[in-house]
mmCIF file of C-alpha atoms (C1' of nucleotides) in Angstrom:
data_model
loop_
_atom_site.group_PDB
_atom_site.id
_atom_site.type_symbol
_atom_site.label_atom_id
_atom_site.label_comp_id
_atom_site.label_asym_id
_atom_site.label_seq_id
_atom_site.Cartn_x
_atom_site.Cartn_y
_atom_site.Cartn_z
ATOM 1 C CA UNK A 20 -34.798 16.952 18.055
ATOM 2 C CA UNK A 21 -34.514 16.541 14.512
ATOM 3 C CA UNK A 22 -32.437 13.535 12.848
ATOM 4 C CA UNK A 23 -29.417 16.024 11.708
ATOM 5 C CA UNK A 24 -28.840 16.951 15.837
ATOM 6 C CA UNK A 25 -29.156 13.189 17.208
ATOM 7 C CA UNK A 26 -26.703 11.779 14.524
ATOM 8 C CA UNK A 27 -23.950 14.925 16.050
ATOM 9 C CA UNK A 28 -25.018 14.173 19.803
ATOM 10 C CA UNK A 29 -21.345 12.579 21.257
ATOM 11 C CA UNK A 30 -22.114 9.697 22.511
ATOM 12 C CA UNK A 31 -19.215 7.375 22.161
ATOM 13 C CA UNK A 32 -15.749 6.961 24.130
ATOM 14 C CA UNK A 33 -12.674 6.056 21.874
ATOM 15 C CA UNK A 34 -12.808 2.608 22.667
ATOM 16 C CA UNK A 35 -16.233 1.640 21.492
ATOM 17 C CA UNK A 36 -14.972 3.746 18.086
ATOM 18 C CA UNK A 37 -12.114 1.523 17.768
ATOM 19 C CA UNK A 38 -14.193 -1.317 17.886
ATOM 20 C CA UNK A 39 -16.851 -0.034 15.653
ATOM 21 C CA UNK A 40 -14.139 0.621 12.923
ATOM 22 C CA UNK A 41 -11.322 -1.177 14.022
ATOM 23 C CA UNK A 42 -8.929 1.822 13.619
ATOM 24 C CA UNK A 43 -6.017 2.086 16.330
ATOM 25 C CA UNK A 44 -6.666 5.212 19.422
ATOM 26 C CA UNK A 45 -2.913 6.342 17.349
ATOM 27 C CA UNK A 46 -5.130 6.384 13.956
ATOM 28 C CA UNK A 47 -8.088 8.198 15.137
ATOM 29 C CA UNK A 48 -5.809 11.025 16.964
ATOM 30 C CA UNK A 49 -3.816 11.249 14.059
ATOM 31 C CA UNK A 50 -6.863 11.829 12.104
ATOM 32 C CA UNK A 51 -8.185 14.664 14.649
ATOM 33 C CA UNK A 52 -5.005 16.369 14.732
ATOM 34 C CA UNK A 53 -5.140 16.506 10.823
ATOM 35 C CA UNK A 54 -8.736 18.207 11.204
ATOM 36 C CA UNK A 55 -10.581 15.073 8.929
ATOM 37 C CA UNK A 56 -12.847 14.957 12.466
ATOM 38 C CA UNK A 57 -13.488 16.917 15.064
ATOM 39 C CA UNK A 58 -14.654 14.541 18.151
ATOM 40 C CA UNK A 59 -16.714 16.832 21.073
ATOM 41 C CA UNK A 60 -15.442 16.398 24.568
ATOM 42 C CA UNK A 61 -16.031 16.257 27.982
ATOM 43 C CA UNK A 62 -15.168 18.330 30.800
ATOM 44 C CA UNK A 63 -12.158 15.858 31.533
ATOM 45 C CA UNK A 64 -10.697 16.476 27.950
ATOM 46 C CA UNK A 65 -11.617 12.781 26.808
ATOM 47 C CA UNK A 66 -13.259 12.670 23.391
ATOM 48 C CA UNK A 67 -16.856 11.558 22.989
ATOM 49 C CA UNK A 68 -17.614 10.599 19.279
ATOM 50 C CA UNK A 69 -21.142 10.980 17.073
ATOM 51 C CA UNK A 70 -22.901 8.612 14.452
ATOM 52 C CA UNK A 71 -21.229 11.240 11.946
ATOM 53 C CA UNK A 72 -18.041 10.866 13.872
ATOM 54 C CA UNK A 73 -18.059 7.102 13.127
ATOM 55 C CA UNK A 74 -19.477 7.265 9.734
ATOM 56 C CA UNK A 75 -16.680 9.765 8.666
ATOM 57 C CA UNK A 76 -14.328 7.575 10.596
ATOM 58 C CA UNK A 77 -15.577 4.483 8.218
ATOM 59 C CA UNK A 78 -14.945 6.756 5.052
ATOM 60 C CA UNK A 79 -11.731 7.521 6.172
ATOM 61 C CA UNK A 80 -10.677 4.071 6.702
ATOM 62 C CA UNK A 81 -12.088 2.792 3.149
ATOM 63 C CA UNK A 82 -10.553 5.352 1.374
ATOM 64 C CA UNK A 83 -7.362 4.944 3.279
ATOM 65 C CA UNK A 84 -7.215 1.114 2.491
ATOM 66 C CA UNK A 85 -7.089 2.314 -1.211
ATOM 67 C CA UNK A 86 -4.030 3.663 -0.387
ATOM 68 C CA UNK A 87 -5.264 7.355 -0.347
ATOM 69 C CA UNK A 88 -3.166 10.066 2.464
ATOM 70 C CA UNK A 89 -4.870 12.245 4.523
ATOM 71 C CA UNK A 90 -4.415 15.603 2.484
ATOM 72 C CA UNK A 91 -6.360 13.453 -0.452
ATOM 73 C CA UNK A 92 -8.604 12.430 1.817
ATOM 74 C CA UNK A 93 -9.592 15.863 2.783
ATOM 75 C CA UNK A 94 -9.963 16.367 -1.020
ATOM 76 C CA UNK A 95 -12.346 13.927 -1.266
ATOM 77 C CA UNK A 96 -14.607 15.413 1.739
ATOM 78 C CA UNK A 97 -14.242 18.839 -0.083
ATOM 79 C CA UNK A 98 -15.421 17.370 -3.129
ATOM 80 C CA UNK A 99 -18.265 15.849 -1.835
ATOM 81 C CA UNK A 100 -19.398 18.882 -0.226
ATOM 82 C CA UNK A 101 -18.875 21.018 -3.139
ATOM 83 C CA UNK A 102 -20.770 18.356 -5.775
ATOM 84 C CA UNK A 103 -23.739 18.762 -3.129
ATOM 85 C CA UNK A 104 -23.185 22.807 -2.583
ATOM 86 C CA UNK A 105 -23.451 23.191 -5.997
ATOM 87 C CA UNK A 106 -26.539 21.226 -6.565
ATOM 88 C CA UNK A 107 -28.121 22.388 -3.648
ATOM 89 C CA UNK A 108 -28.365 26.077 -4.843
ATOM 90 C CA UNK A 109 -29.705 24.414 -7.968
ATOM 91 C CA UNK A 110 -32.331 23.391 -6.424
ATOM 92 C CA UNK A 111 -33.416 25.160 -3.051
ATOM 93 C CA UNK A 112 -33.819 28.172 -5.337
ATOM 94 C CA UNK A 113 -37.450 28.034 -5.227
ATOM 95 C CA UNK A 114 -37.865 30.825 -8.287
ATOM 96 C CA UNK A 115 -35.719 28.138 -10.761
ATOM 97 C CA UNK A 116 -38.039 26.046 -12.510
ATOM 98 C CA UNK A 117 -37.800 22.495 -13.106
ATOM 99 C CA UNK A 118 -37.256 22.651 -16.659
ATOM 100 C CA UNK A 119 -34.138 25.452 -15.853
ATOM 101 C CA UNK A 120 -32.544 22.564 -13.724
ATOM 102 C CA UNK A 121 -32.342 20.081 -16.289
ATOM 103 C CA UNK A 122 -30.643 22.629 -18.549
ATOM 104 C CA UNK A 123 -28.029 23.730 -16.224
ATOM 105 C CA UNK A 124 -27.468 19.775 -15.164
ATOM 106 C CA UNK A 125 -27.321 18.947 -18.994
ATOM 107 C CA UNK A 126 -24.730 22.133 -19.583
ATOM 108 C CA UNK A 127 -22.445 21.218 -17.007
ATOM 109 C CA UNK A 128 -22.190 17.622 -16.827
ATOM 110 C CA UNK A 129 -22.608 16.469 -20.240
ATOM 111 C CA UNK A 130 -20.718 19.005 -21.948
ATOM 112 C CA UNK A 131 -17.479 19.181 -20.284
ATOM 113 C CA UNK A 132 -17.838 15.479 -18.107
ATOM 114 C CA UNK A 133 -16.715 18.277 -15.044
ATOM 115 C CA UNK A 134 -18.348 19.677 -12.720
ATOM 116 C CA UNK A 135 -18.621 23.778 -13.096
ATOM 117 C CA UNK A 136 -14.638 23.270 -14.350
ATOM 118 C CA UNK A 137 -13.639 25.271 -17.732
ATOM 119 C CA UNK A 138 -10.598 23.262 -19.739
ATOM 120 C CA UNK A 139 -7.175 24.320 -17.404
ATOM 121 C CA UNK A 140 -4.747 24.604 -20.463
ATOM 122 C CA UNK A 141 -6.650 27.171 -22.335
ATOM 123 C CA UNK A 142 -5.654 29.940 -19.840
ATOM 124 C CA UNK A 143 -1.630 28.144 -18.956
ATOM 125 C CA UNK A 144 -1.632 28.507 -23.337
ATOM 126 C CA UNK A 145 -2.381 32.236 -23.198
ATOM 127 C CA UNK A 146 -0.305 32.225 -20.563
ATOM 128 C CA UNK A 147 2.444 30.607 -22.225
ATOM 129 C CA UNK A 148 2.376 32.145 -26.082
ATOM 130 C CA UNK A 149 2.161 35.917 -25.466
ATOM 131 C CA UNK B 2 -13.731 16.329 -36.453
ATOM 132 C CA UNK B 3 -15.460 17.024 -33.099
ATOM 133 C CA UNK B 4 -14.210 18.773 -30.045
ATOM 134 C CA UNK B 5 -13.808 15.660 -27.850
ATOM 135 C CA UNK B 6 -11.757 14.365 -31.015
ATOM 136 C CA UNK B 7 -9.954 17.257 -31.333
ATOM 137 C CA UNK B 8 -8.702 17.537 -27.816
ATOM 138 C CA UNK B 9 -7.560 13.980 -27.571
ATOM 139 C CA UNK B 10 -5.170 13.944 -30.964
ATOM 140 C CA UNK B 11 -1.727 13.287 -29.842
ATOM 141 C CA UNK B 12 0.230 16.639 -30.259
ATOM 142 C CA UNK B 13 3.099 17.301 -27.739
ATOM 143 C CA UNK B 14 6.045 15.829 -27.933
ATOM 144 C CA UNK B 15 7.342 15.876 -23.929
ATOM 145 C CA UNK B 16 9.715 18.545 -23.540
ATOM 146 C CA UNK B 17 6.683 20.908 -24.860
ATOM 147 C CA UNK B 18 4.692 19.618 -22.071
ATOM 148 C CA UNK B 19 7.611 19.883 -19.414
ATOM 149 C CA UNK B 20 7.192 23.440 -20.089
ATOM 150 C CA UNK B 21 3.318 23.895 -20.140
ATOM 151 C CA UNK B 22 3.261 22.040 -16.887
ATOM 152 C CA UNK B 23 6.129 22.714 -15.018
ATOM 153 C CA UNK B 24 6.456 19.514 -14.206
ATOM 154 C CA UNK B 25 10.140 17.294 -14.990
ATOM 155 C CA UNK B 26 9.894 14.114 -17.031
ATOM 156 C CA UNK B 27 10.474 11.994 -14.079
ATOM 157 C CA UNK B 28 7.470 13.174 -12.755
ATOM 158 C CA UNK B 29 5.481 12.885 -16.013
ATOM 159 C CA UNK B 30 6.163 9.166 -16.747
ATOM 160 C CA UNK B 31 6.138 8.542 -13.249
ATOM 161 C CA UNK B 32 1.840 9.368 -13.392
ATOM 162 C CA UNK B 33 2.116 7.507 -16.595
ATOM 163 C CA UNK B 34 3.847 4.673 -14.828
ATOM 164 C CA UNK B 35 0.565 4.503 -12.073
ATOM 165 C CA UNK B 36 -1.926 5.128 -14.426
ATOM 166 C CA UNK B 37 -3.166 8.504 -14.246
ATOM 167 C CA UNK B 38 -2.523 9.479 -17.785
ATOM 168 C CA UNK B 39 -2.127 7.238 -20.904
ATOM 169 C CA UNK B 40 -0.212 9.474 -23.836
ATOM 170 C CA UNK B 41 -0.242 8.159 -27.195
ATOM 171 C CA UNK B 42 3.380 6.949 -28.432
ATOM 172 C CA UNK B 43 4.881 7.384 -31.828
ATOM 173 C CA UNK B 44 6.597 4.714 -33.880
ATOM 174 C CA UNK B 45 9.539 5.027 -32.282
ATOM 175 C CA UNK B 46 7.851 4.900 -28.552
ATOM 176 C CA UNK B 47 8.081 8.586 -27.528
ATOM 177 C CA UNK B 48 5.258 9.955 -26.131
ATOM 178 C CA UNK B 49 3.054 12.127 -27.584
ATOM 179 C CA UNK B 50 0.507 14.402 -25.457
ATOM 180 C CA UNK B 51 -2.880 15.736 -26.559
ATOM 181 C CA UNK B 52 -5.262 18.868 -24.867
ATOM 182 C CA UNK B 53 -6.784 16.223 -22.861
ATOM 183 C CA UNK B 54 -3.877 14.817 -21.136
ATOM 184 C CA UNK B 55 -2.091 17.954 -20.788
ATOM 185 C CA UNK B 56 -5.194 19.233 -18.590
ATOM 186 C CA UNK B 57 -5.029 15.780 -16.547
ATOM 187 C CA UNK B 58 -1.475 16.794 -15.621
ATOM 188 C CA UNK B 59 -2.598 20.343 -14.666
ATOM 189 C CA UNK B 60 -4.833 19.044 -12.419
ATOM 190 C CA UNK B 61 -2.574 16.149 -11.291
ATOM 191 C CA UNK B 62 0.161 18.763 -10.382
ATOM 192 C CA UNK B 63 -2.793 21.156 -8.560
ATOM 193 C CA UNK B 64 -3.511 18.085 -6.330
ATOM 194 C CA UNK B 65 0.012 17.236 -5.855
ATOM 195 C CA UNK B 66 0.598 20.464 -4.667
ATOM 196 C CA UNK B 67 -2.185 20.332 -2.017
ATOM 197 C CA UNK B 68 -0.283 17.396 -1.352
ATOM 198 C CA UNK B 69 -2.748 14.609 -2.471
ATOM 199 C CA UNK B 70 -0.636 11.066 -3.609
ATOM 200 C CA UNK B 71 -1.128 9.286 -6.427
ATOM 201 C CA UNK B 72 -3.831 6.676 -5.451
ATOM 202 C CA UNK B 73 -6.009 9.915 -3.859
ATOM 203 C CA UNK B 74 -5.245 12.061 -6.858
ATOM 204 C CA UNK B 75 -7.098 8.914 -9.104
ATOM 205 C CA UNK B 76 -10.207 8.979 -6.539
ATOM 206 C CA UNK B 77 -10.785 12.210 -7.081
ATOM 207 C CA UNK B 78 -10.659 11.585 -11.022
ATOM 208 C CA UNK B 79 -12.685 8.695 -10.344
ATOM 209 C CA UNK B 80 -15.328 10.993 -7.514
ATOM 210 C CA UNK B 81 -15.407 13.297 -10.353
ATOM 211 C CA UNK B 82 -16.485 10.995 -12.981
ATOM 212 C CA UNK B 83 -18.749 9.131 -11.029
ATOM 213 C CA UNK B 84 -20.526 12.232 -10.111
ATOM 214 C CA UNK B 85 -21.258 12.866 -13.159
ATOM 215 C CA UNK B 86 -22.219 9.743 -14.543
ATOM 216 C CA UNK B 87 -25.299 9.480 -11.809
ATOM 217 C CA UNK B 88 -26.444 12.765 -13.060
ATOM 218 C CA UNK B 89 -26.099 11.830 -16.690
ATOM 219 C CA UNK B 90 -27.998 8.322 -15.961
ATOM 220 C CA UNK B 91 -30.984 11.162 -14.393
ATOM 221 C CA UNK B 92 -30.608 13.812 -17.043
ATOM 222 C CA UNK B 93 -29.778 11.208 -19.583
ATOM 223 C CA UNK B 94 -33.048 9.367 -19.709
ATOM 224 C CA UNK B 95 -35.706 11.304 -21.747
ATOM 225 C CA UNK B 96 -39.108 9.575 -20.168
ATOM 226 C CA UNK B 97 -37.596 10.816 -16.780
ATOM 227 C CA UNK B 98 -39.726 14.161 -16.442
ATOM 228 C CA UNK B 99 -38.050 17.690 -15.046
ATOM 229 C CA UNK B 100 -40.392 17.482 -12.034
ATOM 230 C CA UNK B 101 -38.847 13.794 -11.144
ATOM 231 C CA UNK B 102 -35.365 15.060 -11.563
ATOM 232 C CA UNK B 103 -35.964 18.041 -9.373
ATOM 233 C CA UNK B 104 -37.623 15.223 -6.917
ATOM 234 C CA UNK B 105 -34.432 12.534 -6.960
ATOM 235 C CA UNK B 106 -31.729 15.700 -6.735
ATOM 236 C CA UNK B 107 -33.764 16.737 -3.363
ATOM 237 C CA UNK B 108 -34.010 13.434 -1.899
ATOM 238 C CA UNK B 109 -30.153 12.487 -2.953
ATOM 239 C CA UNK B 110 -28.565 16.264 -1.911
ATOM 240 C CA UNK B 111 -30.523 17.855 0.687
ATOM 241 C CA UNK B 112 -30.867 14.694 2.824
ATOM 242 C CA UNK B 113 -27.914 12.623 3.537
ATOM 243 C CA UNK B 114 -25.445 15.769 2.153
ATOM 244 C CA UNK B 115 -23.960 13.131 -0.355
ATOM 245 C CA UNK B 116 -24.146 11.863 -3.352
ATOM 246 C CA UNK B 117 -26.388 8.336 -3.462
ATOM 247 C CA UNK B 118 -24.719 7.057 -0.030
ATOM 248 C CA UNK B 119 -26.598 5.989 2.836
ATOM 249 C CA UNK B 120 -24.787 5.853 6.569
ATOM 250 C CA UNK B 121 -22.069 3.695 6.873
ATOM 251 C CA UNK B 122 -22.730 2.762 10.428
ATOM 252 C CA UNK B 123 -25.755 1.486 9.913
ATOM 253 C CA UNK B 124 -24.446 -1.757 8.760
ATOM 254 C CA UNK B 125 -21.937 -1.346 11.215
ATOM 255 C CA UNK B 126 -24.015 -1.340 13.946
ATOM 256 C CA UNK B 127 -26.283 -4.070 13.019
ATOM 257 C CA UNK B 128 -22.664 -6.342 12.016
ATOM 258 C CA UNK B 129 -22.265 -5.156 15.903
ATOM 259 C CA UNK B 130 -24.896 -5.765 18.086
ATOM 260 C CA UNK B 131 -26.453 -9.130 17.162
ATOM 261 C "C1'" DT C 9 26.067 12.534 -35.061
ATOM 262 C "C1'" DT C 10 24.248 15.160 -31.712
ATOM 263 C "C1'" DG C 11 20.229 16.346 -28.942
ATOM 264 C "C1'" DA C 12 15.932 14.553 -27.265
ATOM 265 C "C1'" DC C 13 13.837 10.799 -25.244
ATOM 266 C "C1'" DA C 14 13.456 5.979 -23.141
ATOM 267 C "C1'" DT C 15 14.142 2.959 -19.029
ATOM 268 C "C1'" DG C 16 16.293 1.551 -14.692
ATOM 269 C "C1'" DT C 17 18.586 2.287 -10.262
ATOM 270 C "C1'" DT C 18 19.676 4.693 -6.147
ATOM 271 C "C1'" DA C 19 19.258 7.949 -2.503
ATOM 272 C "C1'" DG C 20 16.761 11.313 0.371
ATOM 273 C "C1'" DG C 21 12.692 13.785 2.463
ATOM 274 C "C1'" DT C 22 7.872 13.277 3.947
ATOM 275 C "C1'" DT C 23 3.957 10.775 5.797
ATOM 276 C "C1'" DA C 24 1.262 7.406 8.470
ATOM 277 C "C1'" DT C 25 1.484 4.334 11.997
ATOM 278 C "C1'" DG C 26 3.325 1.613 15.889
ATOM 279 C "C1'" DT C 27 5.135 1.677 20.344
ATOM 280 C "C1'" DA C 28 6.460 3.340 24.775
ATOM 281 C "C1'" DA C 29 6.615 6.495 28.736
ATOM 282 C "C1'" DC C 30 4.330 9.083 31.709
ATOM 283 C "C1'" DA C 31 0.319 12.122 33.461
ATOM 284 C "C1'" DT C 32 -4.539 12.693 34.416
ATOM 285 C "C1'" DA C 33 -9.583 11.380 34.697
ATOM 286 C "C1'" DA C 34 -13.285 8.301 35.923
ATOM 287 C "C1'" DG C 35 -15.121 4.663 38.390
ATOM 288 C "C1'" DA C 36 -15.111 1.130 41.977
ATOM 289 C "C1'" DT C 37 -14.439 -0.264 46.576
ATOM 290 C "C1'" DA C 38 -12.882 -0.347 51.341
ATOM 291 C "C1'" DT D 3 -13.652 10.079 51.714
ATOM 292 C "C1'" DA D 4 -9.406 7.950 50.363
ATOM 293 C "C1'" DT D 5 -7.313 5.003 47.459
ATOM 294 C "C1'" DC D 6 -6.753 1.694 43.762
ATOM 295 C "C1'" DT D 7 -7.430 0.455 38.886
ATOM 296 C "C1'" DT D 8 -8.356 1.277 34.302
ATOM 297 C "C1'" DA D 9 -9.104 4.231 30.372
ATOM 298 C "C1'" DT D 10 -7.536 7.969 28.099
ATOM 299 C "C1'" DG D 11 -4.489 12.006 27.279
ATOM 300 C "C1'" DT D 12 -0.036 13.889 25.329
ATOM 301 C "C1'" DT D 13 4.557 13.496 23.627
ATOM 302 C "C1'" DA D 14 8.650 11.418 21.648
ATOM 303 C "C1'" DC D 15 11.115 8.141 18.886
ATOM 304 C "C1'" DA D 16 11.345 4.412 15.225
ATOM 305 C "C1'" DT D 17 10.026 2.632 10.744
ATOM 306 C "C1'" DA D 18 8.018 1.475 6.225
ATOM 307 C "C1'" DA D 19 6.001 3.324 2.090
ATOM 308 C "C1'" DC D 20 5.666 6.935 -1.203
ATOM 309 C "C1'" DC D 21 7.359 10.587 -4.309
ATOM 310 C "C1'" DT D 22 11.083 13.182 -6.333
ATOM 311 C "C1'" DA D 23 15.723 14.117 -7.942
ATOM 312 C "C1'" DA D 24 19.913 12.568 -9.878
ATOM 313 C "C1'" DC D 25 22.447 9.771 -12.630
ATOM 314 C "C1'" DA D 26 23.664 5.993 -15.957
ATOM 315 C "C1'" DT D 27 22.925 3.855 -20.135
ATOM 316 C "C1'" DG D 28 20.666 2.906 -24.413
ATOM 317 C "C1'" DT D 29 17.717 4.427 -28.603
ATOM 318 C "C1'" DC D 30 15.460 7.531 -31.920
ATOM 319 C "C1'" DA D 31 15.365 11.406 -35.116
ATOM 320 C "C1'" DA D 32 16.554 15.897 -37.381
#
DNA sequence: TTGACATGTTAGGTTATGTAACATAAGATA
DNA sequence: TATCTTATGTTACATAACCTAACATGTCAA
């Protein structure tokens, strides 16, 4: 078993989770039924939670304390993913070189300080003075 | 005059921008109110918009849409820039070699699937069980 | 001097959470 | 096994905070 399967095995009953991150059982329902995680469980429909259960859990609650709602939240996750999406074709392309890498990298993050994002109001003024 | 210069001069008065944006005044100095844009003002204290901000309240209203709040909508500005500063620090640095940047990227991306975090529950755990 | 803009207040809809009521599952014990 | 207890499930209602719209009033500028 490889360290990507043991961190998803459910292992943990709500109430340990509420202890481990002090949410309320209302929070972490609430945050199921908005699809930030999605708890196993067991034949008796009670939910069994994973290391990345908890650790998403964790995020949620930090970036809730900041004041942040759930739909932002989800942002966030999204973001994440796509930052590392985006660098991981990068780089598990085995035919790129090293050297085309650092271009690319340079090209999109110094240039624009975005990631793969061209300027929004160029196409809303084309839009706009036709 | 550079680009970066040129997109930041103060050039919009705010009904221009009400229009480019779709977006009513109210709402406009409300996200200047919290921080999420900073227009220039004249001498007489009206507002004056450049590229730059304009583009901030595209995105703003994109995220507001999706239904993001305020404090989420200035994470993600924040994710965003932060994102891109650890890959300028990498890219940045010329006595950092192509072949060590290729290295970092794989051992940052491909392992944890974020961007320079390690587990949460780590700590948690060990906080835990002493 | 009239239209555009500034600030402040108020009211209403949405969201996140608490709480309560009641049903079911799991585990312990007689 | 039968039953009792506790944990967990779902659902409904209440509430506080956030965002927007609407309006009032004052100021700047063409």
């Amino acid at each position: 078993m490889n360290d990507d399967t043991r961190r998803n095995q459910p292992l943990f009953p709500i109430s340990i989770v509420m202890k481990l991150t002090e949410l309320s059982a209302r929070q972490i329902r609430y945050y199921e039924e908005h699809e930030l995680i999605n708890p196993a469980r067991t034949d008796g429909n009670r939910r069994m939670f994973s290391f990345n259960d908890v650790d998403k859990l964790l995020e949620i609650k930090s970036l809730i304390e900041q004041g942040v709602n759930l739909a932002g939240i989800k942002r966030v996750f999204e973001l994440n993913q796509q930052a590392v999406s985006l660098l991981k074709n990068e780089v598990k392309n085995e035919q790129v070189s090293d050297a085309a890498i650092h271009r690319r990298l340079k090209r999109d993050l110094l240039h624009a300080g975005r990631l793969g994002k061209t300027s929004l109001i160029q196409g809303e003024l084309s839009r706009f003075f036709h």
